[in-house]
mmCIF file of C-alpha atoms in Angstrom:
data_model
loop_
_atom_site.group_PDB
_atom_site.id
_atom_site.type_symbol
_atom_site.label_atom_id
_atom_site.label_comp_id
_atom_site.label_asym_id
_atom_site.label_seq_id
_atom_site.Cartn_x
_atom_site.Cartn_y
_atom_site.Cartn_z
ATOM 1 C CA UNK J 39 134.657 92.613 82.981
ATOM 2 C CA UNK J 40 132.702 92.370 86.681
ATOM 3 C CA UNK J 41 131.884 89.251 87.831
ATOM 4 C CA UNK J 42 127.911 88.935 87.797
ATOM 5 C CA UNK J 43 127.701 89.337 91.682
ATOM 6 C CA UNK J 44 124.345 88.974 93.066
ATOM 7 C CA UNK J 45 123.159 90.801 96.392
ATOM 8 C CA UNK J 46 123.023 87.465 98.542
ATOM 9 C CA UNK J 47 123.029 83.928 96.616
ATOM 10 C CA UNK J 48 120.401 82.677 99.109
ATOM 11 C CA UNK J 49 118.291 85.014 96.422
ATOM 12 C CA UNK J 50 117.541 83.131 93.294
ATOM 13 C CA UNK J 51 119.282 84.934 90.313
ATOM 14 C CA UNK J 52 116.429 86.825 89.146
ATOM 15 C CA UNK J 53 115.375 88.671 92.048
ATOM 16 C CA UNK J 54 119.045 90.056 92.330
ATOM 17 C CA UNK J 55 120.157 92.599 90.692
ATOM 18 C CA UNK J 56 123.673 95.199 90.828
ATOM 19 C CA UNK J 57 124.961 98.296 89.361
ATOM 20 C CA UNK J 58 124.826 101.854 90.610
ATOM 21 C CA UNK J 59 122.188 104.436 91.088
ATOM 22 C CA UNK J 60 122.287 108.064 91.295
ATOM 23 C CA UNK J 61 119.361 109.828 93.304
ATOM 24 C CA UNK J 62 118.683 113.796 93.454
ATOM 25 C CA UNK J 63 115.983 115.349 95.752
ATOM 26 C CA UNK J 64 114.448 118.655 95.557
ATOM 27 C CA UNK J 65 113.984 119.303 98.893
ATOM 28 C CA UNK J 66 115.389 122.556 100.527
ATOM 29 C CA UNK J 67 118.974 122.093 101.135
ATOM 30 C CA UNK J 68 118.643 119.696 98.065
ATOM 31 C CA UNK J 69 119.758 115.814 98.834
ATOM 32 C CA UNK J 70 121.857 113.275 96.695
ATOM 33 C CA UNK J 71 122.977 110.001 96.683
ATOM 34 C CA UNK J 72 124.840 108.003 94.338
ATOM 35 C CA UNK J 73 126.668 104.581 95.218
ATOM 36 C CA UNK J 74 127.281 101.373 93.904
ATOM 37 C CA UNK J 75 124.479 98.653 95.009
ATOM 38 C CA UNK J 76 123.077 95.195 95.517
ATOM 39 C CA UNK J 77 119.888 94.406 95.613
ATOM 40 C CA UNK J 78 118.194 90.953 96.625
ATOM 41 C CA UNK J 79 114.840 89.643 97.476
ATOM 42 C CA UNK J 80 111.373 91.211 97.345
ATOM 43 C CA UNK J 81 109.830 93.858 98.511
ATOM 44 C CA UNK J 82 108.418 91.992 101.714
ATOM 45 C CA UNK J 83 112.085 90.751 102.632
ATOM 46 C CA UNK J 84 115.069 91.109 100.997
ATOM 47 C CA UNK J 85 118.819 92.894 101.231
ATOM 48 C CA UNK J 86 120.068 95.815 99.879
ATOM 49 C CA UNK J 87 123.823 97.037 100.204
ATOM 50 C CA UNK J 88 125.583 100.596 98.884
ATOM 51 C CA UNK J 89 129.370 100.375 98.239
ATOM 52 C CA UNK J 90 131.599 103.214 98.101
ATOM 53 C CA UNK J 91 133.557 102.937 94.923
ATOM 54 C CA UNK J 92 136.888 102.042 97.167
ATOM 55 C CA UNK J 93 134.840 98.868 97.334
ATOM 56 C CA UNK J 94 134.303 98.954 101.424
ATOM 57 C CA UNK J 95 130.253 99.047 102.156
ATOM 58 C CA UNK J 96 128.654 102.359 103.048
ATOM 59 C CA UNK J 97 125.514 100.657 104.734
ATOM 60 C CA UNK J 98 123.288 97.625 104.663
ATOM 61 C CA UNK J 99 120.067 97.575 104.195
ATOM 62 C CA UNK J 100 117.715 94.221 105.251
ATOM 63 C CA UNK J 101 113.559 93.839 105.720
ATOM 64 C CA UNK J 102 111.386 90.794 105.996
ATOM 65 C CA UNK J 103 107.309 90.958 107.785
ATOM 66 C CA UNK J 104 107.748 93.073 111.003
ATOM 67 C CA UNK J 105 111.720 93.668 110.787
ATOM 68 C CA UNK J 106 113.728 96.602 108.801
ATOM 69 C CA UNK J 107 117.282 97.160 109.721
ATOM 70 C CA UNK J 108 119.837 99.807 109.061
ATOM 71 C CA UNK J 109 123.788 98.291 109.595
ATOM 72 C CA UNK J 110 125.870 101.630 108.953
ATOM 73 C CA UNK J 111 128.823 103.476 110.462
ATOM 74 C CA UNK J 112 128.984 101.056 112.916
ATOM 75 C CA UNK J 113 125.745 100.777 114.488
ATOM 76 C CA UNK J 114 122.093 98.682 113.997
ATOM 77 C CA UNK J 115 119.156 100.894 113.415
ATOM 78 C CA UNK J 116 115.461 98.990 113.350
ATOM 79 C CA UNK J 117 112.563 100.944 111.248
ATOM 80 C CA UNK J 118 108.974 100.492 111.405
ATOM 81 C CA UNK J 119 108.932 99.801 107.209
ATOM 82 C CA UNK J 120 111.021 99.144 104.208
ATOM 83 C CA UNK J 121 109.680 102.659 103.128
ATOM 84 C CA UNK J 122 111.121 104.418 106.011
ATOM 85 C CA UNK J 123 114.348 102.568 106.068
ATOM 86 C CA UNK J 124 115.447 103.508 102.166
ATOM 87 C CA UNK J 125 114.325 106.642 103.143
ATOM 88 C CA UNK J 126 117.093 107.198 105.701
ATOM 89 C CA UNK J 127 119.563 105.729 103.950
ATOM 90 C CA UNK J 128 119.368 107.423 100.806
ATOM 91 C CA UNK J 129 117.052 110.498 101.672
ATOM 92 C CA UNK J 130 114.204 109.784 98.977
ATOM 93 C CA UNK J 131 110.901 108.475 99.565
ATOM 94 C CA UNK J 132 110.919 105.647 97.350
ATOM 95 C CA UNK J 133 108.052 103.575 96.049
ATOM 96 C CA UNK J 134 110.122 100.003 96.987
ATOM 97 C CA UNK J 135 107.047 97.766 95.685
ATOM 98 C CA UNK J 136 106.880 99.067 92.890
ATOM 99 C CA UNK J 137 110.658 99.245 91.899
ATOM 100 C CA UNK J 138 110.913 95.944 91.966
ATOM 101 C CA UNK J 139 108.085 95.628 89.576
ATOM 102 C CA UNK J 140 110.009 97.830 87.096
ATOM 103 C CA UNK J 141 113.377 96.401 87.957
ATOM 104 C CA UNK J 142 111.392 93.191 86.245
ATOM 105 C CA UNK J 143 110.403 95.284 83.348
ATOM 106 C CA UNK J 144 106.374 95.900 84.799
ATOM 107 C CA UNK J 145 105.901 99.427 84.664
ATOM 108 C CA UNK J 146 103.846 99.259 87.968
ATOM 109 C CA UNK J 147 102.119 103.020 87.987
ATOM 110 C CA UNK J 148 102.506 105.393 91.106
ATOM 111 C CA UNK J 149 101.110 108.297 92.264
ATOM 112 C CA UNK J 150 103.040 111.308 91.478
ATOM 113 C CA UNK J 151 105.967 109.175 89.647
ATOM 114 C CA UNK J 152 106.530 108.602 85.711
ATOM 115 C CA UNK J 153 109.034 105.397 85.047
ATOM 116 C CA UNK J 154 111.439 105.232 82.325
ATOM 117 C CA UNK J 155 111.928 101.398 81.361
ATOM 118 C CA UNK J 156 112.791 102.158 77.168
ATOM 119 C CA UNK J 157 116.657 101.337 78.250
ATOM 120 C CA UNK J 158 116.173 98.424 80.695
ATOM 121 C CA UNK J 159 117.247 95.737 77.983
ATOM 122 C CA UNK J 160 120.479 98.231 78.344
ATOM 123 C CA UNK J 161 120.327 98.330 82.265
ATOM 124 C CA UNK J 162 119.259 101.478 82.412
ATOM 125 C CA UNK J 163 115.936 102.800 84.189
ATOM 126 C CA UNK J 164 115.013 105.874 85.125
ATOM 127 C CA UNK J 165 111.998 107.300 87.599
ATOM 128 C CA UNK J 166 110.954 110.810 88.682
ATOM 129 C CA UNK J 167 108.544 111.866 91.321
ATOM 130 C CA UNK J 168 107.100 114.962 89.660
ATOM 131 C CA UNK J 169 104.255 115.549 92.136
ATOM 132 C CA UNK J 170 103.875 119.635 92.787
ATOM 133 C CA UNK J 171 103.320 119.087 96.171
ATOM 134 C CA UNK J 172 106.386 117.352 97.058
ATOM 135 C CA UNK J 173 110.046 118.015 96.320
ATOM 136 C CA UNK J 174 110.920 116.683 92.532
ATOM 137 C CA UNK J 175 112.995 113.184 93.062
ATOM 138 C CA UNK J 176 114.833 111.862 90.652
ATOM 139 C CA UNK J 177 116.138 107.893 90.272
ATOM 140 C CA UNK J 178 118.875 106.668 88.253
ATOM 141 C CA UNK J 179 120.113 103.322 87.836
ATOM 142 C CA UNK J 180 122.712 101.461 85.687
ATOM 143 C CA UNK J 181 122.297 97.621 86.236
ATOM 144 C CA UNK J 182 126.071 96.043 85.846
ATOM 145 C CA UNK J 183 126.146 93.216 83.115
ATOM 146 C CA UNK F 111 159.967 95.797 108.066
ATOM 147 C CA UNK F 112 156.111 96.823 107.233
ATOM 148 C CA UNK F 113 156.619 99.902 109.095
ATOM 149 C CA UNK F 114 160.100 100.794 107.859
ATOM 150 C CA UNK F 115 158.826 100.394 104.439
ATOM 151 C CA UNK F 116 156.021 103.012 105.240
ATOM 152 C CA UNK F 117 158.192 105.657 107.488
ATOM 153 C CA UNK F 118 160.294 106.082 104.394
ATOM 154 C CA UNK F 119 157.751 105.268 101.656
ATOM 155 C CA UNK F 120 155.511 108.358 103.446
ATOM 156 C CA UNK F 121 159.029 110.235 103.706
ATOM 157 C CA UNK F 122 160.651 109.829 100.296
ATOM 158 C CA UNK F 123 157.966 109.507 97.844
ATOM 159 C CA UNK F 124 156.363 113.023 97.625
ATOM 160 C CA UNK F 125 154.532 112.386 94.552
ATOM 161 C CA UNK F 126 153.323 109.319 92.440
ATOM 162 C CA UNK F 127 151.411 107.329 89.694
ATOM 163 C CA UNK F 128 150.591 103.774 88.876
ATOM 164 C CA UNK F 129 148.081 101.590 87.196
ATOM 165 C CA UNK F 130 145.995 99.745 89.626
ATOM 166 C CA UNK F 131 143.606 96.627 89.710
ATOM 167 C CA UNK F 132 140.494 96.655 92.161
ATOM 168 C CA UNK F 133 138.724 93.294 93.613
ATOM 169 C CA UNK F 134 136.444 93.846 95.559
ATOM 170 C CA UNK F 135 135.170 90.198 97.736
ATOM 171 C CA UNK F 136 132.479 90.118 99.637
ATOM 172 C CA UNK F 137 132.359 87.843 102.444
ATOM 173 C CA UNK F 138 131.649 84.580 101.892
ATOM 174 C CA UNK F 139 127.987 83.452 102.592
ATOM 175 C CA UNK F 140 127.234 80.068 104.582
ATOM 176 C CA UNK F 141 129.618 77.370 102.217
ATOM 177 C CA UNK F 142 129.282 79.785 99.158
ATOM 178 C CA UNK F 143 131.888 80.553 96.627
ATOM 179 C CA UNK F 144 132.729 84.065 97.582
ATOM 180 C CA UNK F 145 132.237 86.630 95.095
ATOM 181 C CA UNK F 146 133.995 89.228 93.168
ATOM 182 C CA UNK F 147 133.968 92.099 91.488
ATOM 183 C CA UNK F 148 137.160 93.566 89.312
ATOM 184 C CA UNK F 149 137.892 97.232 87.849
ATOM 185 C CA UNK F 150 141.408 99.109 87.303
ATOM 186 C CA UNK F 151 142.568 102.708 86.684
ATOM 187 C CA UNK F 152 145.128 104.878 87.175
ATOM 188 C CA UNK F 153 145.947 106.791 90.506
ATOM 189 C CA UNK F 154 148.157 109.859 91.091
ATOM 190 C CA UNK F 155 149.089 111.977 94.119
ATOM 191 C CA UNK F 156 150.753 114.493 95.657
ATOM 192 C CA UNK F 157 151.401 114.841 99.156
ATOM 193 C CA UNK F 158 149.913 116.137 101.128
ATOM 194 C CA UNK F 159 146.753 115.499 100.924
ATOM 195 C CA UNK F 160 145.993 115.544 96.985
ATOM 196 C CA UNK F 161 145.172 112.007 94.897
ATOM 197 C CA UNK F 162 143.012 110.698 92.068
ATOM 198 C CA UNK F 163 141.834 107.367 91.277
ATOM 199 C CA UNK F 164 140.632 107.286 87.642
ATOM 200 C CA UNK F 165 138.510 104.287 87.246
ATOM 201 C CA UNK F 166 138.541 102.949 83.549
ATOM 202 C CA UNK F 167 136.702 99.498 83.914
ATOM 203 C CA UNK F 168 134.114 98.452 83.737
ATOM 204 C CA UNK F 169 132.816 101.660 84.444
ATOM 205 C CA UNK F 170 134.583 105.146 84.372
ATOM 206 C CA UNK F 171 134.693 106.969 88.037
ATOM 207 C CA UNK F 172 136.781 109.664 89.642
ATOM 208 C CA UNK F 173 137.522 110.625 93.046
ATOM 209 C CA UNK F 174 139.596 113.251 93.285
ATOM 210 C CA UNK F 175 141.121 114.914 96.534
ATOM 211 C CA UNK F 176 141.877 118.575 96.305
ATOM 212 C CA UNK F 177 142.974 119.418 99.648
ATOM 213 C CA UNK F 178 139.519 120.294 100.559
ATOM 214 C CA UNK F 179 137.394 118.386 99.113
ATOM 215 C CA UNK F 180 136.932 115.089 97.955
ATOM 216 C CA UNK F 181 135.090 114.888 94.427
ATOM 217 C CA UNK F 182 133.237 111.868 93.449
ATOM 218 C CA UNK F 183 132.104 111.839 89.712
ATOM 219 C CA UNK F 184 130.510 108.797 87.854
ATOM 220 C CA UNK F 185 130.092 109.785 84.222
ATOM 221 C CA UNK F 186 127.327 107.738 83.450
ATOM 222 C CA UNK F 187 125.131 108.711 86.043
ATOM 223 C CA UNK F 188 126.723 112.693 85.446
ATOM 224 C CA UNK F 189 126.304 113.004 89.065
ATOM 225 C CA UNK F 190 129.220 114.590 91.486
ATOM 226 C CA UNK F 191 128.804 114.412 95.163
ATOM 227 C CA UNK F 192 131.255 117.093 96.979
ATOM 228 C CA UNK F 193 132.695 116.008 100.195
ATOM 229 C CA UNK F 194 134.554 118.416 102.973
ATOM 230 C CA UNK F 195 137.807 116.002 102.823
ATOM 231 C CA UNK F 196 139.116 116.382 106.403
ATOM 232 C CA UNK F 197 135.300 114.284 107.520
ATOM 233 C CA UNK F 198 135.688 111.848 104.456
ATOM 234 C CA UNK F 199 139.435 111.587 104.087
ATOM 235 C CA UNK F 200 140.786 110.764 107.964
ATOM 236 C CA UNK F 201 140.208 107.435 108.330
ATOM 237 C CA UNK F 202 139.986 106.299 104.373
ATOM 238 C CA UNK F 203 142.367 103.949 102.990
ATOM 239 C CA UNK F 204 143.750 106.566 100.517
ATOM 240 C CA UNK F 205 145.488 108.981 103.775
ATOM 241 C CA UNK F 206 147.311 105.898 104.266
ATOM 242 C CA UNK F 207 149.088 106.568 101.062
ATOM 243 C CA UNK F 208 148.717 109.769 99.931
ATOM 244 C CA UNK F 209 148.222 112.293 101.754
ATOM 245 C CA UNK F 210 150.065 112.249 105.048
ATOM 246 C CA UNK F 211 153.297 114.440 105.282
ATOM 247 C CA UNK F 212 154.639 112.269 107.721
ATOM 248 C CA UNK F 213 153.799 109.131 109.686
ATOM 249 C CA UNK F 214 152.658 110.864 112.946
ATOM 250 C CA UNK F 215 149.713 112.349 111.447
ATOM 251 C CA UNK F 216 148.831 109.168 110.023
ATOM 252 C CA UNK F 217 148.845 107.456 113.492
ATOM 253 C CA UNK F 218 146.137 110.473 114.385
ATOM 254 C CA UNK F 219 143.356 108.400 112.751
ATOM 255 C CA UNK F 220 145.240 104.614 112.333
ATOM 256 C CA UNK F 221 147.065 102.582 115.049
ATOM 257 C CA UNK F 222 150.030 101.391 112.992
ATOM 258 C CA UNK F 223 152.021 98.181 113.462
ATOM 259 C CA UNK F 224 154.105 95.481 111.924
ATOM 260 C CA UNK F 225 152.320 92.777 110.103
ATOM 261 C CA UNK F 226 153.724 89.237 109.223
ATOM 262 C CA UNK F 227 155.417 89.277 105.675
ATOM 263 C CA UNK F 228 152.726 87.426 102.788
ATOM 264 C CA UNK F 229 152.853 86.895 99.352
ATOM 265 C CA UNK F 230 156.496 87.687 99.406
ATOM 266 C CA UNK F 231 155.575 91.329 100.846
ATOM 267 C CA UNK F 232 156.271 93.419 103.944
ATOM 268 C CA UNK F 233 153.263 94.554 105.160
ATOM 269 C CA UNK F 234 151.606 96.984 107.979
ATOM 270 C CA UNK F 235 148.479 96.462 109.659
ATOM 271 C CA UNK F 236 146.035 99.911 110.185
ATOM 272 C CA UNK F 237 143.251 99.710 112.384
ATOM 273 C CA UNK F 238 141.499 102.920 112.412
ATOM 274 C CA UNK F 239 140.667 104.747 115.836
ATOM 275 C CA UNK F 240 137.180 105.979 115.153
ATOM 276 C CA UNK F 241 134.808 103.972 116.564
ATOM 277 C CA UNK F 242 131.716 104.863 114.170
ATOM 278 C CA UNK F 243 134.106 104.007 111.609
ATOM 279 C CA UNK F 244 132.903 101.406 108.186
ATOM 280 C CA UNK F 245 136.326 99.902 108.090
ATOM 281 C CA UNK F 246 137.691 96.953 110.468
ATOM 282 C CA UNK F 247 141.307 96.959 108.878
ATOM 283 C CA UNK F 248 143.719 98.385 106.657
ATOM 284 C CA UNK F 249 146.686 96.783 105.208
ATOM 285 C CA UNK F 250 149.823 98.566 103.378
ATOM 286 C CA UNK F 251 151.708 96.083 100.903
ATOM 287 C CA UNK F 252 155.733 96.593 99.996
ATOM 288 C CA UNK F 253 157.836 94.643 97.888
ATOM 289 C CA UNK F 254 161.504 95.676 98.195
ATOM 290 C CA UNK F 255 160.182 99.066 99.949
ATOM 291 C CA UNK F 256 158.012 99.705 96.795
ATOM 292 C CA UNK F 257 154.482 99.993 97.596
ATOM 293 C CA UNK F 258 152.234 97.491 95.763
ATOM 294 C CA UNK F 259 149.043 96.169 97.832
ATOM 295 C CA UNK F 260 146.486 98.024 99.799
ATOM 296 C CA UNK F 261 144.102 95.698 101.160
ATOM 297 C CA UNK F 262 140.852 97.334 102.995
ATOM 298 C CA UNK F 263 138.271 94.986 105.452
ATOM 299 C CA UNK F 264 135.077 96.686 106.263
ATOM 300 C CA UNK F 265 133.006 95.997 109.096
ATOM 301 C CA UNK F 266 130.470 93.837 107.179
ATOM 302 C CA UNK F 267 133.887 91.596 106.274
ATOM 303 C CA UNK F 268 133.820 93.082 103.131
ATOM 304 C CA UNK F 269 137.589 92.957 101.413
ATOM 305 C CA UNK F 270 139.027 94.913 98.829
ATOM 306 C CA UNK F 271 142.680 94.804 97.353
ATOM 307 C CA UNK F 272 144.311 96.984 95.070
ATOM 308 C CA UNK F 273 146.965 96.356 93.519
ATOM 309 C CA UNK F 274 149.458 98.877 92.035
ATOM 310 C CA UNK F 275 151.602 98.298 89.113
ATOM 311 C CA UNK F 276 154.065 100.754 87.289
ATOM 312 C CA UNK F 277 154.780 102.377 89.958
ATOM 313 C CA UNK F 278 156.611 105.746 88.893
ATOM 314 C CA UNK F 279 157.556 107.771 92.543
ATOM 315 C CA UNK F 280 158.501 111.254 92.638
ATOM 316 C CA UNK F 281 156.501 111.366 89.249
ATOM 317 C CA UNK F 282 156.252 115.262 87.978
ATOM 318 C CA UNK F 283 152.262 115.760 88.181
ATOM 319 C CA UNK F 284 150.700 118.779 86.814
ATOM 320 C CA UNK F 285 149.035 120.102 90.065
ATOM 321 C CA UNK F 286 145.982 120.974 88.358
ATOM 322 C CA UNK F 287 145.427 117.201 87.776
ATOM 323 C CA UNK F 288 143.746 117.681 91.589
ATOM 324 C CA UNK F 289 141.644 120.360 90.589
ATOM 325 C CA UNK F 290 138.681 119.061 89.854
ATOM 326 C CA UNK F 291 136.097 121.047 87.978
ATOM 327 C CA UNK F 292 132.037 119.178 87.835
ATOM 328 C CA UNK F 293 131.407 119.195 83.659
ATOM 329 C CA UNK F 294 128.889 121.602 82.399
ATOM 330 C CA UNK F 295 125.037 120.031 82.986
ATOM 331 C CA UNK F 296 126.374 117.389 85.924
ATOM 332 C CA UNK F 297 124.570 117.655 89.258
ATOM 333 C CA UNK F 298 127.143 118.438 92.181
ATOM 334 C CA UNK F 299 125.583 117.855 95.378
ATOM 335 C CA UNK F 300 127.977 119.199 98.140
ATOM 336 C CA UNK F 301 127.099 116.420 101.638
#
């Protein structure tokens, strides 16, 4: 079966986590995003990478206090916020505090979002924005044994 | 030779299937073991310009190239992302195998050349031409003219290998195995 592979082994194992995620925006044209990942750190620096399943990496993701960078089809992109940067790179505004909170089982609340954590002890979580102001987002995520 | 191998590999063998086994390394960090991850499947094609890898393990996955479009399904997640497959297919591994009627067109999107023999195979080294491009290298594997490695770097050093096994060539494949049609209730998001 996969090797447990962590994001980046200068993370300790428990803030690293791997699988795949699915994401589905509401927006007009509608956005999606699915891709393997690995994801290490915190939300105030950490690394987070998206594999196609081919195995070659579609884009990597990396943020610590007044840095957020965007490696992808060959060139460096800086952003003003971890926020902004998942934003671009998977086209959902996602709450990244508070994902790692549920990653870790705390169903942190947000705003506008309902969390699914029933299924984490199966890897699974699930997240929707449901806010009738803003487009309807929908997270996925299978964590890899 | 590497190239030899491919001229008449792209040439001859119109059609094929084989098991294959995926590891995926990433690069090695600062002194650190690097690590791995592993999953196999079967993969068919038909040139030009249709193929299918079925992933089994540990997770099932398709992509599927039409001719058009390049499907990606993952069954858990019921999600299928819909691709235009002349954007996502020129400079992927896969045209390197399957979907190029001739050598030429592959040397559109990969400068092609000899590579030194390894592991007891012939290989050829493709580095892609567009610049904007994820991958740094792409390397075909034969053994006796049979093809059996493709090894892809990415730009972040990144290095997967698949390995084919079973090879049958010229294999009779039911053309609608290409066609690829999104189950009832997944999401298909065309990008």
């Amino acid at each position: 079966c996969a090797h447990k592979t962590g994001a980046n082994s200068t993370f300790p194992a428990e803030s690293q986590w791997s699988g795949r995620l699915a994401l589905k925006v509401q927006s007009t044209p509608p956005q999606a995003f699915s891709a393997d990942f690995e994801l290490g750190g915190s939300a105030e620096a950490g690394q987070l990478a998206f594999y196609t399943p081919l195995g070659t990496t579609a884009a990597k993701l990396q943020w610590a206090p007044g840095t957020a960078t965007l490696a992808a089809e060959g060139q460096i992109r800086q952003f003003d916020s971890v926020e902004a940067l998942v934003q671009q790179a998977t086209g959902a505004e996602l709450p990244v505090q508070a994902l790692f909170d549920w990653l870790r089982g705390t169903a942190t609340p947000v705003p506008g979002w309902s969390v699914d954590l029933s299924a984490l002890e199966q890897g699974r979580l699930m997240a929707q924005r449901d806010d009738p102001s803003l487009p309807r987002i929908e997270l996925r995520i299978i964590l890899q044994p | 030779s590497g190239m030899n191998d491919l001229e008449s590999f792209v040439r001859n063998v119109k059609s094929g299937r084989a098991d294959f086994t995926q590891v995926v390394t990433a690069p090695p960090r600062d002194g650190q073991v690097a690590r791995s991850k592993t999953s196999s499947g079967t993969f068919e094609f038909a040139r030009p310009g249709r193929f299918k890898f079925t992933y089994k393990k540990p997770f099932e996955q398709l992509i599927v190239a039409d001719g058009q479009t390049v499907w990606l399904y993952d069954v858990d997640l019921n999600q299928v992302t819909a691709r235009k497959q002349a954007q996502a297919l020129g400079s992927t591994p896969a045209a390197l195998i399957a979907s190029s009627a001739d050598i030429k067109a592959l040397q559109n999107d990969f400068n092609l050349a000899d590579a030194a023999d390894q592991d007891g195979l012939q290989w050829v080294l493709g580095s892609p031409k567009a610049k904007d491009n994820q991958l740094q290298s792409v390397r075909v594997g034969f053994r006796q003219n049979q093809l059996e490695k493709l090894e892809i770097v990415d730009t972040f050093g990144q290095k997967s290998v698949i390995t084919f096994s079973g090879f049958q060539t010229n294999a009779v494949i039911n053309p609608e195995l290409f066609q690829f049609k999104p189950p009832a209730g997944a999401d298909v998001v065309r990008q």
